[in-house]
Short mmCIF file of C-alpha atoms and ligand atoms in Angstrom, two decimals:
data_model
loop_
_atom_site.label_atom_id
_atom_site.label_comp_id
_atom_site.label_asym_id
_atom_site.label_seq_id
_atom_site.Cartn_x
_atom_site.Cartn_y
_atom_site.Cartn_z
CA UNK Y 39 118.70 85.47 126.18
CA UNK Y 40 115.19 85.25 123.74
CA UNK Y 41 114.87 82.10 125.21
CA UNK Y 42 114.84 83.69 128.76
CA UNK Y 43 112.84 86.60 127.30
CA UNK Y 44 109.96 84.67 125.80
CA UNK Y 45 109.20 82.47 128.92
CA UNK Y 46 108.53 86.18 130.60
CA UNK Y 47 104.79 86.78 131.08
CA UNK Y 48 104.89 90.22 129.08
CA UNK Y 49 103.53 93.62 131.36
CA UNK Y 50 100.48 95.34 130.30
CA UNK Y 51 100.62 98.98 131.47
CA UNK Y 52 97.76 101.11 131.52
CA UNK Y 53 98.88 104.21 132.82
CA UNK Y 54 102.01 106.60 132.86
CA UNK Y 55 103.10 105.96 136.51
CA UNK Y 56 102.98 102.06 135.45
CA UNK Y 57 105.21 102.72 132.96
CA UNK Y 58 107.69 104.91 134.67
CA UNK Y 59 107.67 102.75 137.87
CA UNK Y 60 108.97 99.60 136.40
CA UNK Y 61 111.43 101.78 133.59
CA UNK Y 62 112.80 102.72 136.62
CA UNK Y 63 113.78 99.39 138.59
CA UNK Y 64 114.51 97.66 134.95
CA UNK Y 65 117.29 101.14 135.08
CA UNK Y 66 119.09 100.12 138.10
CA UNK Y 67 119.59 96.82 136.97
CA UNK Y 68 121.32 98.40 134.32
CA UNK Y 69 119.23 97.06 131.43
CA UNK Y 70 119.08 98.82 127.96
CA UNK Y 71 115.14 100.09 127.20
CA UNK Y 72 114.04 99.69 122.87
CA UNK Y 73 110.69 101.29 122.19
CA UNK Y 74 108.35 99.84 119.39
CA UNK Y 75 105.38 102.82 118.72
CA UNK Y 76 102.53 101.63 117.15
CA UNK Y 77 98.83 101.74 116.89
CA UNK Y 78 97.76 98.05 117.42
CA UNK Y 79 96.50 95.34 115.19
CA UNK Y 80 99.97 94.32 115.10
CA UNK Y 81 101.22 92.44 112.13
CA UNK Y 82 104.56 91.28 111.05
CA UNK Y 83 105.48 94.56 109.74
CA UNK Y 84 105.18 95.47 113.36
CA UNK Y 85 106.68 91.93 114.31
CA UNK Y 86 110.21 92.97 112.03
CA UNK Y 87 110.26 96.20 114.40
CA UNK Y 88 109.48 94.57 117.60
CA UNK Y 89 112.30 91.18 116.65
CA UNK Y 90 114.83 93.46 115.84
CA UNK Y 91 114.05 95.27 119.22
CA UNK Y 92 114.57 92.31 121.63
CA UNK Y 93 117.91 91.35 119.43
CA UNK Y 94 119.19 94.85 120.25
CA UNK Y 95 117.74 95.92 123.73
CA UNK Y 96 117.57 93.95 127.38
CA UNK Y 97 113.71 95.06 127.25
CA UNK Y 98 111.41 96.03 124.61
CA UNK Y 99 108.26 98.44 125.18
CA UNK Y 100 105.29 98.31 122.62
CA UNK Y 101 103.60 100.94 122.78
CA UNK Y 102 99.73 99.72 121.24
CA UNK Y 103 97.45 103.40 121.40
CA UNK Y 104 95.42 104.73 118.32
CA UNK Y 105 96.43 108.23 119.20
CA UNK Y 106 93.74 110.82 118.43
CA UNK Y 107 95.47 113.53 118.01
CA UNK Y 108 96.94 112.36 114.56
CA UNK Y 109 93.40 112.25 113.00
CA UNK Y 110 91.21 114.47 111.36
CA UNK Y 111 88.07 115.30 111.59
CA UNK Y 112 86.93 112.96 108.65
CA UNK Y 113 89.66 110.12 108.96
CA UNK Y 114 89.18 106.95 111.13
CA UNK Y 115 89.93 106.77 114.63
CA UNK Y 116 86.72 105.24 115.27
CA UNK Y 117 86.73 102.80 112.99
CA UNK Y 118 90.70 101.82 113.09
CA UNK Y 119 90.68 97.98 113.57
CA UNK Y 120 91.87 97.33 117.54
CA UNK Y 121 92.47 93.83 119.36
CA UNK Y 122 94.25 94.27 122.14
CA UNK Y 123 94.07 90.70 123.39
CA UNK Y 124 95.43 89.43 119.78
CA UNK Y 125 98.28 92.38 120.36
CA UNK Y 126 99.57 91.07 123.87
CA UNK Y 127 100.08 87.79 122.88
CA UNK Y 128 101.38 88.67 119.75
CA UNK Y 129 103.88 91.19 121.90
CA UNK Y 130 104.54 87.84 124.43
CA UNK Y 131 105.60 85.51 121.65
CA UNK Y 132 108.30 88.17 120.03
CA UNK Y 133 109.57 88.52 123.70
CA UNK Y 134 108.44 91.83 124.22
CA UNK Y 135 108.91 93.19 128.13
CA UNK Y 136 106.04 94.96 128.35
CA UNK Y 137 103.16 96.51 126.41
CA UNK Y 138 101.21 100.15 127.12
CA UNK Y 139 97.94 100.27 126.36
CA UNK Y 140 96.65 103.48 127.85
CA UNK Y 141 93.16 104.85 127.33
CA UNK Y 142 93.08 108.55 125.28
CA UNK Y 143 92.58 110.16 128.68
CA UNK Y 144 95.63 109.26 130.26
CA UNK Y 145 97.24 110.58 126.84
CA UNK Y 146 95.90 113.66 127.15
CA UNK Y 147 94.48 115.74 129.56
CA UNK Y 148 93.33 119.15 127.76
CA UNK Y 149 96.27 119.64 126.33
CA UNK Y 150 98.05 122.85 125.48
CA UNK Y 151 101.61 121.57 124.54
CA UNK Y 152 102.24 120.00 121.08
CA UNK Y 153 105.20 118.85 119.08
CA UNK Y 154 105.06 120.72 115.50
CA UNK Y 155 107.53 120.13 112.49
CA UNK Y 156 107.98 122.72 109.40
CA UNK Y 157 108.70 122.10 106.32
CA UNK Y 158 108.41 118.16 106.35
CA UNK Y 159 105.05 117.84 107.34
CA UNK Y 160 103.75 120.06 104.52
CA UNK Y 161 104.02 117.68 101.17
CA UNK Y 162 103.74 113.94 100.50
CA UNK Y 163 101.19 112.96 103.02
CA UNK Y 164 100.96 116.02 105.30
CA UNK Y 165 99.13 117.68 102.42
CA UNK Y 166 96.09 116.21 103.00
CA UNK Y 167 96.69 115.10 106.26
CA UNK Y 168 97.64 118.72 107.82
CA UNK Y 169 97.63 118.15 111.69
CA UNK Y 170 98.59 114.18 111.07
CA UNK Y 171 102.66 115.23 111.73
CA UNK Y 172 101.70 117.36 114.73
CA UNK Y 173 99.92 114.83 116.38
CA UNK Y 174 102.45 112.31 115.42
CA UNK Y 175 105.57 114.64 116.86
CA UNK Y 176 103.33 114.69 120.07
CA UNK Y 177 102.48 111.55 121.02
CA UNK Y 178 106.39 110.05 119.93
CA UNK Y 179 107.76 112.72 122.18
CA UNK Y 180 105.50 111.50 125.45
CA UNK Y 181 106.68 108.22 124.53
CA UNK Y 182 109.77 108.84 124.38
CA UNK Y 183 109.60 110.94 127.71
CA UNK Y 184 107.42 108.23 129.03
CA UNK Y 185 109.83 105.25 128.07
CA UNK Y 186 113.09 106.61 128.60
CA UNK Y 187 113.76 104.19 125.77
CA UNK Y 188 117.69 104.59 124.60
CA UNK Y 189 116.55 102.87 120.98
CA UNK Y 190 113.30 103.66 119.55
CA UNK Y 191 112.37 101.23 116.09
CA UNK Y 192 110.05 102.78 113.09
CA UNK Y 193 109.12 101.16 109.75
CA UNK Y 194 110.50 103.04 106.62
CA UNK Y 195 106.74 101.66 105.26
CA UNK Y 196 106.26 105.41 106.62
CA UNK Y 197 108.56 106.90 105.09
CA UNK Y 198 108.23 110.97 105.89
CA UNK Y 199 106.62 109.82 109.21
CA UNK Y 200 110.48 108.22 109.99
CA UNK Y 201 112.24 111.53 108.10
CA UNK Y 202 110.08 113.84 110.25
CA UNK Y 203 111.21 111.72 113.71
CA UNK Y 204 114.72 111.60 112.61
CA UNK Y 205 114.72 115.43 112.35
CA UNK Y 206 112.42 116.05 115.55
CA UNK Y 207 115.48 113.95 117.53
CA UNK Y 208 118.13 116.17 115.93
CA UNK Y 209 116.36 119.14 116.41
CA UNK Y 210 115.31 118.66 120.57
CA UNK Y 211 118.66 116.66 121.27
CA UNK Y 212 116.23 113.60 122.59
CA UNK Y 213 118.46 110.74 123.72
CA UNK Y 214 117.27 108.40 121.81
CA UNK Y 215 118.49 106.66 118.80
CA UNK Y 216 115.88 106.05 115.59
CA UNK Y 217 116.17 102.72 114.10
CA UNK Y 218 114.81 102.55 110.71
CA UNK Y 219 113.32 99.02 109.64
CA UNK Y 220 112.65 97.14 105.98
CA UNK Y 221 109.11 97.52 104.33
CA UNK Y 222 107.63 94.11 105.03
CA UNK Y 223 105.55 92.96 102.22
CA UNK Y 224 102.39 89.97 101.60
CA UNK Y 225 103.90 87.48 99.44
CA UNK Y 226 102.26 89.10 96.61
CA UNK Y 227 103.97 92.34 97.84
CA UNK Y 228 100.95 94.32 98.90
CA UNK Y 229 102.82 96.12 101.66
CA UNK Y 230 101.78 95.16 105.43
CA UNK Y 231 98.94 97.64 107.23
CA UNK Y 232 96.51 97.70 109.73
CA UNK Y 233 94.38 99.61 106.77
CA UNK Y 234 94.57 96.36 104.73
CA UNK Y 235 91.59 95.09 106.51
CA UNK Y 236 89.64 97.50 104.88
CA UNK Y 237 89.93 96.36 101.31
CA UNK Y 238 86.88 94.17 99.81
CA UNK Y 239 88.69 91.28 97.40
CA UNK Y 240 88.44 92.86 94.69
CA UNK Y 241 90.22 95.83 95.86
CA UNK Y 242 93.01 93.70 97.61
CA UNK Y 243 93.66 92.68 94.00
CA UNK Y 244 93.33 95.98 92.87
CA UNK Y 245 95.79 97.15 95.66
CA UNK Y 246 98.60 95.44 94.66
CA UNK Y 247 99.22 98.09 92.07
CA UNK Y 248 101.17 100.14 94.46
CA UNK Y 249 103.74 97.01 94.74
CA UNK Y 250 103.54 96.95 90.78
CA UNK Y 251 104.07 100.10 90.07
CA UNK Y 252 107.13 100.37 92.72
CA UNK Y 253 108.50 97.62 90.97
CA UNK Y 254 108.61 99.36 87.88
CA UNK Y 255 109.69 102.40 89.06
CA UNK Y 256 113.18 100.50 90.39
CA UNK Y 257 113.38 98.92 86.96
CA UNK Y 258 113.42 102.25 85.17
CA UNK Y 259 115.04 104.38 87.36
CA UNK Y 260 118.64 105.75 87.07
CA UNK Y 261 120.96 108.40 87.24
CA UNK Y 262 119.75 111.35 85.26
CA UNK Y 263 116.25 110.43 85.08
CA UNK Y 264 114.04 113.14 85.23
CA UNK Y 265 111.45 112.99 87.78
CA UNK Y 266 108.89 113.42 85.52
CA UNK Y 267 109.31 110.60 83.08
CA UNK Y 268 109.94 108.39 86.59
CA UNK Y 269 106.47 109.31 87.69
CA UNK Y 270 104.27 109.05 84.79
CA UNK Y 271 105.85 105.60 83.88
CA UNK Y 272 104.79 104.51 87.75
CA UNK Y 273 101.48 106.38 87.43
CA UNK Y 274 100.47 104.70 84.41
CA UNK Y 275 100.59 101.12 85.93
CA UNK Y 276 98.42 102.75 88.85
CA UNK Y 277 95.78 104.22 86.16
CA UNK Y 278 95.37 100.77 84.53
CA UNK Y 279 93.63 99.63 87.61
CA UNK Y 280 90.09 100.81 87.33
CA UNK Y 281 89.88 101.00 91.57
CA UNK Y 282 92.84 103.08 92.14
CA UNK Y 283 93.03 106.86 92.26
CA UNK Y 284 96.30 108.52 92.93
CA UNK Y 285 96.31 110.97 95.90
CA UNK Y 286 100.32 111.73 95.10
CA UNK Y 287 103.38 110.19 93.35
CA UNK Y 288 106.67 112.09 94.47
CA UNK Y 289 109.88 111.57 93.74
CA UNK Y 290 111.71 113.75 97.03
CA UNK Y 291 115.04 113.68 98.96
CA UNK Y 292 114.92 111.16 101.88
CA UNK Y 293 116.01 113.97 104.79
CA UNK Y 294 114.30 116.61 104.05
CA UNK Y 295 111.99 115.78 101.71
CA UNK Y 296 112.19 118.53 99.56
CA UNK Y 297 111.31 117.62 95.69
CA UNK Y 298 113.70 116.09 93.06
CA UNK Y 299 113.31 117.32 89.23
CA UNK Y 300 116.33 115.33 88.04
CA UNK Y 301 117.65 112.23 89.88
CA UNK Y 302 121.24 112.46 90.55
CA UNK Y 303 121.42 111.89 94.61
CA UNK Y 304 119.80 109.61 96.90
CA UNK Y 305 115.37 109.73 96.53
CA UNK Y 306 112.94 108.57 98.20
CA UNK Y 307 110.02 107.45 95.66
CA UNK Y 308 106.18 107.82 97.84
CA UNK Y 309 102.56 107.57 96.95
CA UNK Y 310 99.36 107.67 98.50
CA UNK Y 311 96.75 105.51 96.51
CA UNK Y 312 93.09 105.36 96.72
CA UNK Y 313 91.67 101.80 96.44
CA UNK Y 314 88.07 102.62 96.79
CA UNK Y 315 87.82 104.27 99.94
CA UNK Y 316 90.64 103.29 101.88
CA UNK Y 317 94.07 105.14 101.29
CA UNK Y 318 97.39 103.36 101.14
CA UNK Y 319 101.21 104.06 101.08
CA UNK Y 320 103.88 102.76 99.61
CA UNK Y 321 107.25 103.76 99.02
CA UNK Y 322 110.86 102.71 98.14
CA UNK Y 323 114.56 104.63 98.21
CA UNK Y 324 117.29 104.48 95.56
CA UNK Y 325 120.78 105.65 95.76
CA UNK Y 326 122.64 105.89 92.38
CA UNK Y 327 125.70 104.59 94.21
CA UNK Y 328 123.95 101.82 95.45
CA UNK Y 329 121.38 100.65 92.46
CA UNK Y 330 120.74 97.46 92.68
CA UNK Y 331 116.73 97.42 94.36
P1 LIG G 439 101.22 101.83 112.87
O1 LIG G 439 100.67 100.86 113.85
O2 LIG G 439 100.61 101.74 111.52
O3 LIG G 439 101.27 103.25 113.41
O4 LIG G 439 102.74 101.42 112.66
C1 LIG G 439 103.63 101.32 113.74
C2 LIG G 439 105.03 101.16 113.21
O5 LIG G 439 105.11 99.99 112.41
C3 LIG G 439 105.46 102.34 112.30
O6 LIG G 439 106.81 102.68 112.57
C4 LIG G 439 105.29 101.77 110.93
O7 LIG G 439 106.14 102.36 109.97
C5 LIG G 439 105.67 100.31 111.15
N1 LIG G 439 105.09 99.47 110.09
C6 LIG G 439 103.78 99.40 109.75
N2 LIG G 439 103.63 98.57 108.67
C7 LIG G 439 104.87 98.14 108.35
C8 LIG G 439 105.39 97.28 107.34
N3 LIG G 439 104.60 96.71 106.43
N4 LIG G 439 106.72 97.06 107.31
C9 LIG G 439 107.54 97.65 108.21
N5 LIG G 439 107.12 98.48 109.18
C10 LIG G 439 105.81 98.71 109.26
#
């Protein structure tokens, strides 16, 4: 069935009506639709989304759209790398059905109608990133409308980003089951991202105190722990690299997201981390039932 799928010349859709036309005939043939969202430059963090797609769908949409309306005003959509020709064959050799590609204006058309989630947007990276969730919500929701897709795959690299779509499904009953994938790592362990492009060497040295200081964390953490002793052992590795600046270190629940002060139940361990300019997350979850890491 790969096989079959990979000799396929993949579909590049440029518009809605595209999109919905052949969703529609792939439908009646009875075959199951997985949706990979992402914003392009595809790596093989997106690669372990779009794989495990094609295993568990007949056809796999990848969606490849740096969606403006999850920037602010000072972040950068203009300068977010895109290759769109790199992307497609990329998409074709995982045995991806189809790829949409649509310009900002098919997106949106003045737009009055947005997707907003309380509560889980506010902390972690929604505090300094305050219409990021919003836009996020939005332009998952179209796809999703879009698509039709029955499975829909996201990276647990974003870790409130897949908390906040979990809870958007539950809340508006979408049809569409949320399929949470593995952080995939450099060998090094620098975690996979579009962003990495931006680092100069030194910082991508620099950067890989994230990975370090995540692998601490799992070494000391355990039942009882306070949070506090968790994070400033993690923040110190972080503050022995002269390039790094901490935006946050949180120790929260995973569904909610609400913060932790003694660590007893399932948490979800994020940070945001400065290297030079360019901002980077990182995260990892431990369950005291479960805690080998
Ligand atoms: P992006 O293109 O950055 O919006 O990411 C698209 C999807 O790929 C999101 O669900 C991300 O969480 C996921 N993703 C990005 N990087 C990684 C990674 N290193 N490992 C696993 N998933 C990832």
């Amino acid at each position: 069935m790969a096989d079959l799928k990979e000799r396929q010349e993949i579909k590049v859709a440029k518009t809605v009506k595209e999109v919905r036309h052949q969703v529609k005939i792939w439908k009646k043939e009875g075959k199951s639709v997985g949706l990979v969202p992402t914003m392009g430059f595809l790596h093989a963090g997106h690669g372990s989304l779009i794989k495990r797609a094609v295993a568990e769908n007949d056809v796999v949409i990848v969606s490849d759209f740096v969606n403006p309306t999850q920037f602010g005003p000072n972040e950068d959509l203009e300068s977010y790398p895109r290759d769109f020709e790199v992307d497609r064959k990329f998409c074709q050799e995982l045995g991806a059905a189809m790829i949409f590609n649509p310009e900002p204006s098919e997106m949106y058309d003045n737009p009055k109608t947005y997707v907003n989630i309380e509560g889980l947007s506010d902390g972690l990276c929604g505090a300094k990133r305050p219409i990021h969730f919003k836009g996020v919500c939005t332009v998952v929701s179209k796809l999703f409308n879009i698509t039709g897709a029955g499975r829909a795959y996201f990276g647990e690299k974003d870790a409130q980003q897949l908390a906040i779509i979990r809870k958007m499904v539950k809340d508006l009953n979408f049809d569409v089951e949320v399929v949470g994938c593995p952080i995939v790592r450099e060998a090094d362990g620098l975690a996979m991202s579009s962003r990495n492009t931006y680092l100069s060497g030194d910082e991508r040295k620099a950067a890989l105190c994230l990975s370090k200081s995540i692998a601490k964390g799992k070494e000391v953490i355990h039942k009882g722990m306070s949070t506090k002793q968790l994070i400033s052992t993690m923040s110190q590795v972080i503050q022995g690299e002269p390039l790094a600046k901490i935006d946050y270190l949180e120790v929260v629940d995973g569904e909610m997201l609400k913060p932790v002060e003694i660590i007893h139940d399932p948490v979800l361990v994020a940070m945001a981390v400065y290297i030079g300019k360019t901002r980077l997350i990182d995260n990892f979850s431990w369950n005291p039932e479960e805690p080998e890491v």
